[in-house]
Tab-separated table of C-alpha atoms and ligand atoms in Angstrom:
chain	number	residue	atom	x	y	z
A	1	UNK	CA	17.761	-87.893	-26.335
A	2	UNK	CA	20.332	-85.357	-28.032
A	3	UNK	CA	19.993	-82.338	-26.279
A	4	UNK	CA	19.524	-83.885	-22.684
A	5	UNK	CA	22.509	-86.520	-23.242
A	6	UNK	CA	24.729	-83.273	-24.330
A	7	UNK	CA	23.937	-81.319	-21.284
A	8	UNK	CA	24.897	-84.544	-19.074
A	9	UNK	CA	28.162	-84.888	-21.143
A	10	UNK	CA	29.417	-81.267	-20.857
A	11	UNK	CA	28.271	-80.889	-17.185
A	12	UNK	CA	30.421	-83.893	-16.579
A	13	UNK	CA	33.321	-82.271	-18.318
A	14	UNK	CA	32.814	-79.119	-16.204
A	15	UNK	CA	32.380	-77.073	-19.689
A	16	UNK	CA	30.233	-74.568	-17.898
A	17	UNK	CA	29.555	-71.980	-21.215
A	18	UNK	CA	28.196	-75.262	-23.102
A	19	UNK	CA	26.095	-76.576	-20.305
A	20	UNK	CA	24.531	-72.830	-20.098
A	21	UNK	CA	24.067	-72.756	-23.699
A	22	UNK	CA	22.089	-76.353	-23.849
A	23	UNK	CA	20.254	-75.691	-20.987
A	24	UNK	CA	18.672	-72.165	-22.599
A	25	UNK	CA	18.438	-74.076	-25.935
A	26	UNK	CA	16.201	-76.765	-24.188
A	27	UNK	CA	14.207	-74.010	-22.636
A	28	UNK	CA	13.566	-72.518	-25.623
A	29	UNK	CA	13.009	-75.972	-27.526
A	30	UNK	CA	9.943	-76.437	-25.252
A	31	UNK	CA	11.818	-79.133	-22.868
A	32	UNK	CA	10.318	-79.667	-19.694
A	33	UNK	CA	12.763	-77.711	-16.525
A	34	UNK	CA	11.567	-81.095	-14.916
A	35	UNK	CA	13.746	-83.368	-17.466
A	36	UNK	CA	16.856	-80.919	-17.595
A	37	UNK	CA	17.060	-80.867	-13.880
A	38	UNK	CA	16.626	-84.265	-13.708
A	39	UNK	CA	19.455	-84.821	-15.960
A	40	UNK	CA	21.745	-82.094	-14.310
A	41	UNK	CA	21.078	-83.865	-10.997
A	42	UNK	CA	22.023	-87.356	-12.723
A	43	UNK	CA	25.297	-86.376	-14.467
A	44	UNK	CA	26.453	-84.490	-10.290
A	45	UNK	CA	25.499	-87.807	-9.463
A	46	UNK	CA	28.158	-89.525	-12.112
A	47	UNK	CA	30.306	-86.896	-10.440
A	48	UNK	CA	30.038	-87.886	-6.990
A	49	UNK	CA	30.334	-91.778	-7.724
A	50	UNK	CA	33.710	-91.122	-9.771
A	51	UNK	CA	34.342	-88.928	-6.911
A	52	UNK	CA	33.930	-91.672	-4.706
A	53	UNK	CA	35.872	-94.024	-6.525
A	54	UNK	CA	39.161	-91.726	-6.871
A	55	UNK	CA	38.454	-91.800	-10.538
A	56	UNK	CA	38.163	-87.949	-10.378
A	57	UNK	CA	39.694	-85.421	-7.921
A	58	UNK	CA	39.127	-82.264	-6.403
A	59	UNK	CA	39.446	-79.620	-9.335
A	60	UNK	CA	36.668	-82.034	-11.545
A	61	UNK	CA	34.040	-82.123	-9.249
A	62	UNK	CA	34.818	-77.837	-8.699
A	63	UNK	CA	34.411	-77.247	-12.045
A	64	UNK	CA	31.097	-79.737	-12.670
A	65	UNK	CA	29.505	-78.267	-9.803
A	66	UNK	CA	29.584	-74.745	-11.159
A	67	UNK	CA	28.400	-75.562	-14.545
A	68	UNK	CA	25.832	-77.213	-12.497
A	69	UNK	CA	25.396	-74.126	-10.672
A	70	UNK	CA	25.273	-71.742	-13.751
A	71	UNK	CA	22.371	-74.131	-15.339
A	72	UNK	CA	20.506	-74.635	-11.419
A	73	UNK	CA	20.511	-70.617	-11.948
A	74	UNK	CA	18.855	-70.388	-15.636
A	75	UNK	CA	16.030	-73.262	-14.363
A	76	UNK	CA	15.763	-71.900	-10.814
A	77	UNK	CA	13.540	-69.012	-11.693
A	78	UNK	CA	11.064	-71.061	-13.835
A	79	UNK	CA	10.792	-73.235	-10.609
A	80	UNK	CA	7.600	-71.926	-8.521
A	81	UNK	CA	8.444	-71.523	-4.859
A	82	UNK	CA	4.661	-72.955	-4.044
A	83	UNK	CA	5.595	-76.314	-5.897
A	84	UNK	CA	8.952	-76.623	-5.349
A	85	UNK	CA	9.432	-79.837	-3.425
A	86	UNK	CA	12.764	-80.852	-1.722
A	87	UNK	CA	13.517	-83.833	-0.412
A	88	UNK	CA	14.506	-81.784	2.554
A	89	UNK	CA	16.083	-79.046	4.303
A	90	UNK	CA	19.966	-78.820	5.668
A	91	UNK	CA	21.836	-76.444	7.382
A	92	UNK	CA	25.793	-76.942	7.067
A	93	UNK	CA	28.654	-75.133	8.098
A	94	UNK	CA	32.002	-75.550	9.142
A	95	UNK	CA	32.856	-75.292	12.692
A	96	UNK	CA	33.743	-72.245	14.451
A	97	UNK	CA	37.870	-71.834	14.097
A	98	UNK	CA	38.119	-73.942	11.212
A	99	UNK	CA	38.431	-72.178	7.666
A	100	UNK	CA	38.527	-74.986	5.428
A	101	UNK	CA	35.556	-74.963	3.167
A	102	UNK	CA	36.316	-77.371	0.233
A	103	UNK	CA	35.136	-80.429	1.197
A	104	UNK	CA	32.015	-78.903	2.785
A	105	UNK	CA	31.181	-77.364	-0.561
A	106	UNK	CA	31.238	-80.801	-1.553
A	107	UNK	CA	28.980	-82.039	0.548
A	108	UNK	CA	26.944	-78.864	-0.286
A	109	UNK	CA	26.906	-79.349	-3.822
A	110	UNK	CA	25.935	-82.972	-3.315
A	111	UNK	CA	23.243	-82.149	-1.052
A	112	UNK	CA	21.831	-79.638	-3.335
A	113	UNK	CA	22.408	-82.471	-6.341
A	114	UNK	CA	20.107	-84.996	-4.498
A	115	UNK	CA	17.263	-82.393	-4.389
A	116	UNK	CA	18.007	-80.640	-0.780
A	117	UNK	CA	17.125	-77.419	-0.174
A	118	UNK	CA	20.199	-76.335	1.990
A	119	UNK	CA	21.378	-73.250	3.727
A	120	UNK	CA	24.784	-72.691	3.401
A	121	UNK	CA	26.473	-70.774	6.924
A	122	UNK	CA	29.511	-70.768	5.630
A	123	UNK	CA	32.686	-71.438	7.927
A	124	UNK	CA	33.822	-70.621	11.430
A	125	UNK	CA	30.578	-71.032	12.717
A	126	UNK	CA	29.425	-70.573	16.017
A	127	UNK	CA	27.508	-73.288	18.106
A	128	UNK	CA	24.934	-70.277	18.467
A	129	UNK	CA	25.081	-69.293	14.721
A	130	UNK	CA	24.227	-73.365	13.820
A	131	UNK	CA	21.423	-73.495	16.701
A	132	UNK	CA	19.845	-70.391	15.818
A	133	UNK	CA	20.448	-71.287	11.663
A	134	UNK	CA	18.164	-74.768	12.774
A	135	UNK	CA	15.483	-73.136	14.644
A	136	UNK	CA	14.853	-70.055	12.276
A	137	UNK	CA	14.933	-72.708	9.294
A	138	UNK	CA	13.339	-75.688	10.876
A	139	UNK	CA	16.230	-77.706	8.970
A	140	UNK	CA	15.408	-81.255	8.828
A	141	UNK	CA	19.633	-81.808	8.782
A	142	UNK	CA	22.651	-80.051	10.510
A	143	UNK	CA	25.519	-81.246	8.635
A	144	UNK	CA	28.815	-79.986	10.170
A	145	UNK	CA	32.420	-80.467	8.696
A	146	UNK	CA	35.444	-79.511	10.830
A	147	UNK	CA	39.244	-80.231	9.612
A	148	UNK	CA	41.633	-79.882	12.372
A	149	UNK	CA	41.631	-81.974	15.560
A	150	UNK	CA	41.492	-78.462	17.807
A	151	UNK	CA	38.198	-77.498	15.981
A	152	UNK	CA	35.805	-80.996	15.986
A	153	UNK	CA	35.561	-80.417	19.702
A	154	UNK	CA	32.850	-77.781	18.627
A	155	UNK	CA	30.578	-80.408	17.180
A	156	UNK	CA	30.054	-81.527	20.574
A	157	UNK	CA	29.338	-78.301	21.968
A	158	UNK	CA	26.826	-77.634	19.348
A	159	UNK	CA	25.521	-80.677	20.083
A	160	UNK	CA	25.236	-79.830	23.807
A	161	UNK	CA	23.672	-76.580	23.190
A	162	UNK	CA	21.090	-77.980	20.723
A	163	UNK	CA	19.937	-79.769	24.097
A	164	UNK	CA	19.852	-76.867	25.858
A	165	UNK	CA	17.401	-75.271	23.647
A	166	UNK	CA	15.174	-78.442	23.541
A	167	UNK	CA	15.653	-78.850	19.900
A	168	UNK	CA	17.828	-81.986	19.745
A	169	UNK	CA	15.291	-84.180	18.849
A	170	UNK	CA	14.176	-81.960	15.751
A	171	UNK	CA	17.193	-82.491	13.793
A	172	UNK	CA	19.079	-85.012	12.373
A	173	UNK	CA	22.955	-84.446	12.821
A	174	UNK	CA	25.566	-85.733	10.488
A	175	UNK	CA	29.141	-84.697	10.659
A	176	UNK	CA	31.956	-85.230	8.641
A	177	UNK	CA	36.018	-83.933	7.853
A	178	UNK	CA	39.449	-85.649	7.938
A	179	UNK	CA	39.381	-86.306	11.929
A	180	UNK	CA	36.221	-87.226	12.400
A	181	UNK	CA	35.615	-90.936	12.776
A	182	UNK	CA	32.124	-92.883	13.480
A	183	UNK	CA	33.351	-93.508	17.003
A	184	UNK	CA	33.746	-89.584	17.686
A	185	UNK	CA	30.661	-89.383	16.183
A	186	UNK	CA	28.928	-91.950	18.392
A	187	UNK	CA	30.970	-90.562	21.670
A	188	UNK	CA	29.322	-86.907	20.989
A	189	UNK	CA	26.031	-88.037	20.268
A	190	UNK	CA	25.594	-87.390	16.483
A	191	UNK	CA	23.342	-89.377	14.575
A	192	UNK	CA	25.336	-89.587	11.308
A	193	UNK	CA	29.215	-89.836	10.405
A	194	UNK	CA	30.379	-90.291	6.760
A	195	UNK	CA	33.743	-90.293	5.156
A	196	UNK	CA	32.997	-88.504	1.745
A	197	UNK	CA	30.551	-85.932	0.399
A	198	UNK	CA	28.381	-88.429	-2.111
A	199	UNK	CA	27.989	-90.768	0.524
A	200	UNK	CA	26.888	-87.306	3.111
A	201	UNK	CA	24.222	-87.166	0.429
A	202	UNK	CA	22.868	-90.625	0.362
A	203	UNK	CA	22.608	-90.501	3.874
A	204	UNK	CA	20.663	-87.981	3.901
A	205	UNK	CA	18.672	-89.065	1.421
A	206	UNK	CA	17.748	-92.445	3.488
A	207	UNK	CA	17.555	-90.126	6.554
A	208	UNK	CA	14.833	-88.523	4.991
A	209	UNK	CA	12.821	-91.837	3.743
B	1	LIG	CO1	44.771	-76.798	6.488
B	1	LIG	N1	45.176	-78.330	7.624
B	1	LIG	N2	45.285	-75.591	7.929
B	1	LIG	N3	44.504	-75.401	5.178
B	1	LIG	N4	44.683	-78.126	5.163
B	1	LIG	C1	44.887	-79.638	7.081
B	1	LIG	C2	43.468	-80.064	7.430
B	1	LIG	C3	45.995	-80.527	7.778
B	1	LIG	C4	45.592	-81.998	7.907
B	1	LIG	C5	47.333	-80.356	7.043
B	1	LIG	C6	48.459	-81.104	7.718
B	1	LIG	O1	49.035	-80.645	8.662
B	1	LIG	N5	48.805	-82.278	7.257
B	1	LIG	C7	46.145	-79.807	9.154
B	1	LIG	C8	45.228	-80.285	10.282
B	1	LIG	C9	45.948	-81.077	11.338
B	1	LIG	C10	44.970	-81.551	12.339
B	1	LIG	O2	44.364	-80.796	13.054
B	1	LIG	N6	44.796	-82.850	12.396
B	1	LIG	C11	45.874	-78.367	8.762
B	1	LIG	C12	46.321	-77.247	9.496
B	1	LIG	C13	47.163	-77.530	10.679
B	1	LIG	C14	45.979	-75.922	9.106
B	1	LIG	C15	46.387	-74.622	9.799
B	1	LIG	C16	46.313	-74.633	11.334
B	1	LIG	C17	47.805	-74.291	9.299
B	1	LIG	C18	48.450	-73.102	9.975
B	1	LIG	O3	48.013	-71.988	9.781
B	1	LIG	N7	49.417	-73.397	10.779
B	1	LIG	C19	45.412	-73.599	9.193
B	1	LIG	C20	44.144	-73.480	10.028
B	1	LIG	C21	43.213	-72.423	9.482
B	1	LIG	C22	41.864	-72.511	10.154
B	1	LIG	O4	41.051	-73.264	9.681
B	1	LIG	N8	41.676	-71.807	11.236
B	1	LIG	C23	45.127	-74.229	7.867
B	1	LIG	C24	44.781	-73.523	6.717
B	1	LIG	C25	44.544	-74.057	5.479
B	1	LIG	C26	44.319	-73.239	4.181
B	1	LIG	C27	43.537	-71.961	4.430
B	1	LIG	C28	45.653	-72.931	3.592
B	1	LIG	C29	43.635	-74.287	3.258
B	1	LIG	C30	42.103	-74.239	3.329
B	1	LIG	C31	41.470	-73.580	2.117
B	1	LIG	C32	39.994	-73.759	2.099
B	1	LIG	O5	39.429	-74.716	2.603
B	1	LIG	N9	39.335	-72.809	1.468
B	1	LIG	C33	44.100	-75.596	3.886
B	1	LIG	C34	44.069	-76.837	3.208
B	1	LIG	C35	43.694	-76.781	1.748
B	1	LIG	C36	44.403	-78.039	3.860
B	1	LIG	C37	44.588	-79.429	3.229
B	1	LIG	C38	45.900	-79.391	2.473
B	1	LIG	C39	43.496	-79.910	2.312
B	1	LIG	C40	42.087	-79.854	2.899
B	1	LIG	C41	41.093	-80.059	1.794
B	1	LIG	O6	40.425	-79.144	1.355
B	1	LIG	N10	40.985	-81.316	1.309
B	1	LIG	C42	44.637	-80.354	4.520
B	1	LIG	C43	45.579	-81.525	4.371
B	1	LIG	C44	44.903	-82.692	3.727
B	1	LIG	O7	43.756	-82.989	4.031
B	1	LIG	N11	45.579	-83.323	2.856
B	1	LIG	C45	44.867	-79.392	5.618
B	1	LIG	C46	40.112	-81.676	0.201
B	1	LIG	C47	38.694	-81.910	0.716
B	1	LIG	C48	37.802	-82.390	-0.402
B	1	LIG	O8	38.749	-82.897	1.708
B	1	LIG	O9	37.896	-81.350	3.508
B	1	LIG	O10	38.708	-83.691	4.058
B	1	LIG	P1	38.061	-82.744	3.123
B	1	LIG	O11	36.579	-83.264	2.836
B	1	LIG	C49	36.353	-84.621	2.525
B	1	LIG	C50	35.946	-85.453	3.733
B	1	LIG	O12	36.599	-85.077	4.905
B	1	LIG	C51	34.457	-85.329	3.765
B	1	LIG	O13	34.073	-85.127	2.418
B	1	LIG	C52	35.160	-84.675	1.632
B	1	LIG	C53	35.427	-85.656	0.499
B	1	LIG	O14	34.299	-85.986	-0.194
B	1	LIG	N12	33.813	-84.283	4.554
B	1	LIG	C54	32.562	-84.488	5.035
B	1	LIG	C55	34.196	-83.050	4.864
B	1	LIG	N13	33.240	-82.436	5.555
B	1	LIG	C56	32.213	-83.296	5.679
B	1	LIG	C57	30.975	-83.167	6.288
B	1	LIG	C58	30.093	-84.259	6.240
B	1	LIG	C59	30.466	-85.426	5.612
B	1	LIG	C60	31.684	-85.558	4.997
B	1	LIG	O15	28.890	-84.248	6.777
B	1	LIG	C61	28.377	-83.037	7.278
């Protein structure tokens, strides 16, 4: 329909003011928050397959995710907290030294696309800050990103203090970044390794199944 197909269009085109004004039109058109989430979810997830693809770059999938933002903030308040299902909860973070934060925004955004509640640290985060971030949010994911080849040692050590505190097996781990490779994922006993932020998301969506 119209209105819904709109929406999808301008979210895609990362026209933020239209996607705010459809999304409070539908609202006030009696459209379900349901079907206009489910259709903001849907177009991110256009997004993240052009993304994929190299059909789209960097600055696209920026823009699209805030309009998707702007509309996530006129539905989230209609959503009540005692319903609200998510598929599941994540912690991520970049590792502690490393400032780059765009591609874990990505896999944020993603995350948060596919229905994941997720908890945002920010970056140069400690091994303490993630451990503490898991057990005080009994996250069902840590997803860490690191950038430079002097900061993914941290992963491990995260890793190795998760163990300490007897809370390894209670959380899924799944890194990503530019160094990181499956095999240094398998050497420092993480469960999960992609190489791009849609296919973080899918992961983590079978993870959960
Ligand atoms: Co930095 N930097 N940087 N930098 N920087 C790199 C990473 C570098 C490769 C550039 C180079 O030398 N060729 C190099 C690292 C070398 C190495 O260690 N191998 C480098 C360096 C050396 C540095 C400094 C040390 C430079 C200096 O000061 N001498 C310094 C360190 C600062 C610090 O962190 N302590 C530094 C600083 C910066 C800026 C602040 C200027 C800026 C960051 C801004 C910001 O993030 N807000 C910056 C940038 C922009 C880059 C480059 C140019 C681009 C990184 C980026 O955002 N890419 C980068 C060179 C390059 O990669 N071409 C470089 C786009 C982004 C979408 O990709 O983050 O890889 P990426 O994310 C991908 C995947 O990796 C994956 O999904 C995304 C795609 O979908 N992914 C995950 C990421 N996290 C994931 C987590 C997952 C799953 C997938 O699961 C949890």
């Amino acid at each position: 329909n119209n209105t819904l197909n709109e929406i999808s269009k301008y979210l895609q085109e990362g026209q933020s003011i239209k996607v705010r004004e459809l999304t409070i039109a539908a609202l006030d058109n009696g459209y379900d928050y349901k079907k206009i989430l489910d259709t903001l979810i849907e177009a991110m997830d256009i997004i993240g397959k052009k993304f994929k693809k190299n059909a789209i770059y960097v600055p696209e999938v920026l823009i699209a995710s805030r309009a998707f933002n702007i509309a996530l903030d006129i539905i989230s308040p209609l959503i009540d907290p005692n319903t609200r299902t998510y598929l599941g909860k994540v912690v991520i973070g970049t590792v502690k030294g490393d400032l780059h934060d765009i591609g874990k925004n990505l896999v944020k955004m993603m995350f948060t696309g596919m229905g994941f509640e997720v908890i945002d640290l920010g970056v140069d985060i400690s091994e303490r800050q993630f451990v503490d971030a898991v057990k005080e949010h009994e996250a069902d994911i840590l997803a860490m990103s690191a950038l430079l080849t002097t900061t993914m040692v941290n992963m491990k050590n995260t890793i190795k203090l998760l163990e300490v505190e007897g809370l390894r097996d209670q959380v899924k781990i799944l890194i990503g970044g530019a160094p990181i490779t499956s095999n240094y994922a398998r050497t420092i006993g993480a469960d999960y390794y992609t190489t791009d932020a849609a296919s973080a998301a899918e992961m983590a969506k079978e993870i959960m199944n």
